[in-house]
Structure formats: C-alpha cells, structure tokens
mmCIF file with all atom_site columns, C-alpha atoms in Angstrom:
data_model
loop_
_atom_site.group_PDB
_atom_site.id
_atom_site.type_symbol
_atom_site.label_atom_id
_atom_site.label_alt_id
_atom_site.label_comp_id
_atom_site.label_asym_id
_atom_site.label_entity_id
_atom_site.label_seq_id
_atom_site.pdbx_PDB_ins_code
_atom_site.Cartn_x
_atom_site.Cartn_y
_atom_site.Cartn_z
_atom_site.occupancy
_atom_site.B_iso_or_equiv
_atom_site.pdbx_formal_charge
_atom_site.auth_seq_id
_atom_site.auth_comp_id
_atom_site.auth_asym_id
_atom_site.auth_atom_id
_atom_site.pdbx_PDB_model_num
ATOM 1   C CA . MET A 1 1   ? 0.000   0.000  0.000   1.00 0.00 ? 22  MET A CA 1
ATOM 2   C CA . GLU A 1 2   ? 1.139   3.526  -0.799  1.00 0.00 ? 23  GLU A CA 1
ATOM 3   C CA . VAL A 1 3   ? 0.045   6.483  1.328   1.00 0.00 ? 24  VAL A CA 1
ATOM 4   C CA . LEU A 1 4   ? -0.049  9.686  -0.701  1.00 0.00 ? 25  LEU A CA 1
ATOM 5   C CA . PHE A 1 5   ? -0.488  12.915 1.247   1.00 0.00 ? 26  PHE A CA 1
ATOM 6   C CA . LEU A 1 6   ? -2.397  15.231 -1.084  1.00 0.00 ? 27  LEU A CA 1
ATOM 7   C CA . GLY A 1 7   ? -2.537  18.118 1.371   1.00 0.00 ? 28  GLY A CA 1
ATOM 8   C CA . THR A 1 8   ? -1.270  18.742 4.888   1.00 0.00 ? 29  THR A CA 1
ATOM 9   C CA . GLY A 1 9   ? -2.359  22.317 5.557   1.00 0.00 ? 30  GLY A CA 1
ATOM 10  C CA . THR A 1 10  ? -4.839  23.782 7.990   1.00 0.00 ? 31  THR A CA 1
ATOM 11  C CA . SER A 1 11  ? -8.568  24.105 7.355   1.00 0.00 ? 32  SER A CA 1
ATOM 12  C CA . GLN A 1 12  ? -7.794  27.384 5.552   1.00 0.00 ? 33  GLN A CA 1
ATOM 13  C CA . GLY A 1 13  ? -4.677  26.145 3.763   1.00 0.00 ? 34  GLY A CA 1
ATOM 14  C CA . VAL A 1 14  ? -1.241  27.712 4.064   1.00 0.00 ? 35  VAL A CA 1
ATOM 15  C CA . PRO A 1 15  ? -0.590  30.545 3.483   1.00 0.00 ? 36  PRO A CA 1
ATOM 16  C CA . MET A 1 16  ? -3.808  31.854 4.997   1.00 0.00 ? 37  MET A CA 1
ATOM 17  C CA . ILE A 1 17  ? -5.455  34.957 3.597   1.00 0.00 ? 38  ILE A CA 1
ATOM 18  C CA . GLY A 1 18  ? -4.161  38.068 5.346   1.00 0.00 ? 39  GLY A CA 1
ATOM 19  C CA . CYS A 1 19  ? -1.768  36.231 7.669   1.00 0.00 ? 40  CYS A CA 1
ATOM 20  C CA . GLU A 1 20  ? 1.637   37.844 8.109   1.00 0.00 ? 41  GLU A CA 1
ATOM 21  C CA . CYS A 1 21  ? 3.392   35.117 10.129  1.00 0.00 ? 42  CYS A CA 1
ATOM 22  C CA . GLY A 1 22  ? 6.762   33.762 9.031   1.00 0.00 ? 43  GLY A CA 1
ATOM 23  C CA . VAL A 1 23  ? 5.297   30.634 7.437   1.00 0.00 ? 44  VAL A CA 1
ATOM 24  C CA . CYS A 1 24  ? 2.522   32.401 5.534   1.00 0.00 ? 45  CYS A CA 1
ATOM 25  C CA . CYS A 1 25  ? 4.981   35.031 4.253   1.00 0.00 ? 46  CYS A CA 1
ATOM 26  C CA . SER A 1 26  ? 7.668   32.486 3.390   1.00 0.00 ? 47  SER A CA 1
ATOM 27  C CA . SER A 1 27  ? 8.942   32.301 -0.182  1.00 0.00 ? 48  SER A CA 1
ATOM 28  C CA . ASP A 1 28  ? 9.751   28.599 0.326   1.00 0.00 ? 49  ASP A CA 1
ATOM 29  C CA . MET A 1 29  ? 7.219   26.588 -1.702  1.00 0.00 ? 50  MET A CA 1
ATOM 30  C CA . HIS A 1 30  ? 7.375   23.852 0.983   1.00 0.00 ? 51  HIS A CA 1
ATOM 31  C CA . ASP A 1 31  ? 5.429   26.274 3.183   1.00 0.00 ? 52  ASP A CA 1
ATOM 32  C CA . TRP A 1 32  ? 2.528   26.352 0.694   1.00 0.00 ? 53  TRP A CA 1
ATOM 33  C CA . ARG A 1 33  ? 0.146   23.547 1.699   1.00 0.00 ? 54  ARG A CA 1
ATOM 34  C CA . THR A 1 34  ? -3.354  22.668 0.577   1.00 0.00 ? 55  THR A CA 1
ATOM 35  C CA . ARG A 1 35  ? -6.027  21.368 2.945   1.00 0.00 ? 56  ARG A CA 1
ATOM 36  C CA . ALA A 1 36  ? -5.671  17.903 4.465   1.00 0.00 ? 57  ALA A CA 1
ATOM 37  C CA . SER A 1 37  ? -6.444  14.889 2.276   1.00 0.00 ? 58  SER A CA 1
ATOM 38  C CA . VAL A 1 38  ? -4.885  11.462 1.700   1.00 0.00 ? 59  VAL A CA 1
ATOM 39  C CA . ALA A 1 39  ? -5.028  8.876  -1.071  1.00 0.00 ? 60  ALA A CA 1
ATOM 40  C CA . LEU A 1 40  ? -4.388  5.222  -0.237  1.00 0.00 ? 61  LEU A CA 1
ATOM 41  C CA . ARG A 1 41  ? -3.170  3.231  -3.223  1.00 0.00 ? 62  ARG A CA 1
ATOM 42  C CA . LEU A 1 42  ? -3.761  -0.435 -2.525  1.00 0.00 ? 63  LEU A CA 1
ATOM 43  C CA . ALA A 1 43  ? -1.645  -3.266 -3.901  1.00 0.00 ? 64  ALA A CA 1
ATOM 44  C CA . ARG A 1 44  ? -4.583  -4.436 -6.066  1.00 0.00 ? 65  ARG A CA 1
ATOM 45  C CA . GLY A 1 45  ? -4.581  -1.096 -7.920  1.00 0.00 ? 66  GLY A CA 1
ATOM 46  C CA . GLN A 1 46  ? -7.519  0.472  -6.102  1.00 0.00 ? 67  GLN A CA 1
ATOM 47  C CA . THR A 1 47  ? -7.374  3.967  -4.646  1.00 0.00 ? 68  THR A CA 1
ATOM 48  C CA . ILE A 1 48  ? -9.273  5.103  -1.566  1.00 0.00 ? 69  ILE A CA 1
ATOM 49  C CA . LEU A 1 49  ? -9.524  8.853  -1.110  1.00 0.00 ? 70  LEU A CA 1
ATOM 50  C CA . ILE A 1 50  ? -9.830  10.252 2.406   1.00 0.00 ? 71  ILE A CA 1
ATOM 51  C CA . ASP A 1 51  ? -11.783 13.525 2.253   1.00 0.00 ? 72  ASP A CA 1
ATOM 52  C CA . THR A 1 52  ? -12.450 15.768 -0.747  1.00 0.00 ? 73  THR A CA 1
ATOM 53  C CA . THR A 1 53  ? -10.940 19.175 -0.038  1.00 0.00 ? 74  THR A CA 1
ATOM 54  C CA . PRO A 1 54  ? -11.788 22.306 -2.045  1.00 0.00 ? 75  PRO A CA 1
ATOM 55  C CA . GLU A 1 55  ? -8.395  21.854 -3.758  1.00 0.00 ? 76  GLU A CA 1
ATOM 56  C CA . LEU A 1 56  ? -9.082  18.264 -4.874  1.00 0.00 ? 77  LEU A CA 1
ATOM 57  C CA . ARG A 1 57  ? -8.685  19.089 -8.574  1.00 0.00 ? 78  ARG A CA 1
ATOM 58  C CA . ILE A 1 58  ? -5.333  20.794 -7.975  1.00 0.00 ? 79  ILE A CA 1
ATOM 59  C CA . GLN A 1 59  ? -4.192  17.985 -5.655  1.00 0.00 ? 80  GLN A CA 1
ATOM 60  C CA . ALA A 1 60  ? -5.148  15.292 -8.169  1.00 0.00 ? 81  ALA A CA 1
ATOM 61  C CA . ILE A 1 61  ? -3.406  17.002 -11.069 1.00 0.00 ? 82  ILE A CA 1
ATOM 62  C CA . GLY A 1 62  ? -0.289  17.695 -8.986  1.00 0.00 ? 83  GLY A CA 1
ATOM 63  C CA . THR A 1 63  ? 0.061   14.050 -7.910  1.00 0.00 ? 84  THR A CA 1
ATOM 64  C CA . ASN A 1 64  ? -1.191  12.315 -11.084 1.00 0.00 ? 85  ASN A CA 1
ATOM 65  C CA . LEU A 1 65  ? -4.177  10.925 -9.196  1.00 0.00 ? 86  LEU A CA 1
ATOM 66  C CA . ALA A 1 66  ? -6.361  9.559  -11.997 1.00 0.00 ? 87  ALA A CA 1
ATOM 67  C CA . ARG A 1 67  ? -8.466  6.954  -10.197 1.00 0.00 ? 88  ARG A CA 1
ATOM 68  C CA . VAL A 1 68  ? -10.660 6.947  -7.081  1.00 0.00 ? 89  VAL A CA 1
ATOM 69  C CA . ASP A 1 69  ? -12.473 3.735  -6.189  1.00 0.00 ? 90  ASP A CA 1
ATOM 70  C CA . ALA A 1 70  ? -14.021 4.927  -2.920  1.00 0.00 ? 91  ALA A CA 1
ATOM 71  C CA . VAL A 1 71  ? -14.103 7.974  -0.661  1.00 0.00 ? 92  VAL A CA 1
ATOM 72  C CA . LEU A 1 72  ? -13.970 7.953  3.113   1.00 0.00 ? 93  LEU A CA 1
ATOM 73  C CA . TYR A 1 73  ? -15.202 11.137 4.778   1.00 0.00 ? 94  TYR A CA 1
ATOM 74  C CA . THR A 1 74  ? -13.745 11.755 8.220   1.00 0.00 ? 95  THR A CA 1
ATOM 75  C CA . HIS A 1 75  ? -16.263 14.469 9.112   1.00 0.00 ? 96  HIS A CA 1
ATOM 76  C CA . ALA A 1 76  ? -18.589 16.969 7.463   1.00 0.00 ? 97  ALA A CA 1
ATOM 77  C CA . HIS A 1 77  ? -16.624 20.209 7.766   1.00 0.00 ? 98  HIS A CA 1
ATOM 78  C CA . ALA A 1 78  ? -16.345 22.298 4.609   1.00 0.00 ? 99  ALA A CA 1
ATOM 79  C CA . ASP A 1 79  ? -12.584 21.762 4.296   1.00 0.00 ? 100 ASP A CA 1
ATOM 80  C CA . HIS A 1 80  ? -13.192 18.004 4.041   1.00 0.00 ? 101 HIS A CA 1
ATOM 81  C CA . VAL A 1 81  ? -16.244 17.816 1.755   1.00 0.00 ? 102 VAL A CA 1
ATOM 82  C CA . MET A 1 82  ? -16.373 20.865 -0.531  1.00 0.00 ? 103 MET A CA 1
ATOM 83  C CA . GLY A 1 83  ? -14.328 19.190 -3.272  1.00 0.00 ? 104 GLY A CA 1
ATOM 84  C CA . ALA A 1 84  ? -16.957 16.508 -3.810  1.00 0.00 ? 105 ALA A CA 1
ATOM 85  C CA . ASP A 1 85  ? -17.944 18.090 -7.129  1.00 0.00 ? 106 ASP A CA 1
ATOM 86  C CA . ASP A 1 86  ? -14.481 17.240 -8.474  1.00 0.00 ? 107 ASP A CA 1
ATOM 87  C CA . LEU A 1 87  ? -15.338 13.547 -8.100  1.00 0.00 ? 108 LEU A CA 1
ATOM 88  C CA . ARG A 1 88  ? -17.349 13.926 -11.319 1.00 0.00 ? 109 ARG A CA 1
ATOM 89  C CA . SER A 1 89  ? -14.114 13.775 -13.314 1.00 0.00 ? 110 SER A CA 1
ATOM 90  C CA . PHE A 1 90  ? -13.276 10.416 -11.756 1.00 0.00 ? 111 PHE A CA 1
ATOM 91  C CA . ASN A 1 91  ? -16.840 9.192  -12.418 1.00 0.00 ? 112 ASN A CA 1
ATOM 92  C CA . GLN A 1 92  ? -16.475 10.117 -16.073 1.00 0.00 ? 113 GLN A CA 1
ATOM 93  C CA . LEU A 1 93  ? -12.994 8.567  -16.405 1.00 0.00 ? 114 LEU A CA 1
ATOM 94  C CA . GLN A 1 94  ? -14.050 5.335  -14.732 1.00 0.00 ? 115 GLN A CA 1
ATOM 95  C CA . GLY A 1 95  ? -17.565 5.193  -16.133 1.00 0.00 ? 116 GLY A CA 1
ATOM 96  C CA . GLY A 1 96  ? -19.241 4.346  -12.858 1.00 0.00 ? 117 GLY A CA 1
ATOM 97  C CA . VAL A 1 97  ? -20.311 5.166  -9.353  1.00 0.00 ? 118 VAL A CA 1
ATOM 98  C CA . ILE A 1 98  ? -17.775 5.939  -6.633  1.00 0.00 ? 119 ILE A CA 1
ATOM 99  C CA . PRO A 1 99  ? -19.028 4.792  -3.225  1.00 0.00 ? 120 PRO A CA 1
ATOM 100 C CA . CYS A 1 100 ? -18.635 7.313  -0.423  1.00 0.00 ? 121 CYS A CA 1
ATOM 101 C CA . TYR A 1 101 ? -18.542 6.395  3.260   1.00 0.00 ? 122 TYR A CA 1
ATOM 102 C CA . GLY A 1 102 ? -18.810 8.352  6.499   1.00 0.00 ? 123 GLY A CA 1
ATOM 103 C CA . THR A 1 103 ? -20.814 8.646  9.671   1.00 0.00 ? 124 THR A CA 1
ATOM 104 C CA . GLN A 1 104 ? -24.088 10.538 10.005  1.00 0.00 ? 125 GLN A CA 1
#
C-alpha cells in the first residue's frame, strides 16, 4: 500500500489569507500547503480517497491521481467535503459510481 499525502495544511490552507506570520509570508514553496487529504493506493490497484478538499482538482493534477475507487469522509466540515464536485471527473474517467462512506 502507498500512502499519498495530497494536502497537509490547515482548514484554511497555508498561506492563509491576510496572515503575516513567518510561514505564511515564506517564499519557500514547501510552506505552501493545501487542505488535508490522503489517497491510499492499494496493492490491487484500487485507490481510496480520504476527504475531498476544495483543492481536490489541484491535488489530483499535482500528484497524477487519476483513479478513485471509494471515498472515506472523516467528518462533514467544509474543508473536508467541498471538493466533492471534483469527483465527477473520476466518475467520467471510470464510467461508474464511486461509493462514499462516512458517519451521520
């Protein structure tokens, strides 16, 4: 199994709008982080996506993520679910439904 960190930033991403701290003002691209999401690539070729951040499209393009077989939602905050619309691209590529799981 491969664990691919798509984003490791805060709920607002880094840099945050209007923040003047050393990290947010840094010119080091390692300090630019999208919202938290993970892709698990299983040995059988399946990919499980954990959360769909608002930057999902950018994260997928940047990591060559071209397949999602299932989505696991950790919780229903905007920074974890607002990229759900970007799942349409995976639906179209794969020609089918992508099951999504989470608690009520």
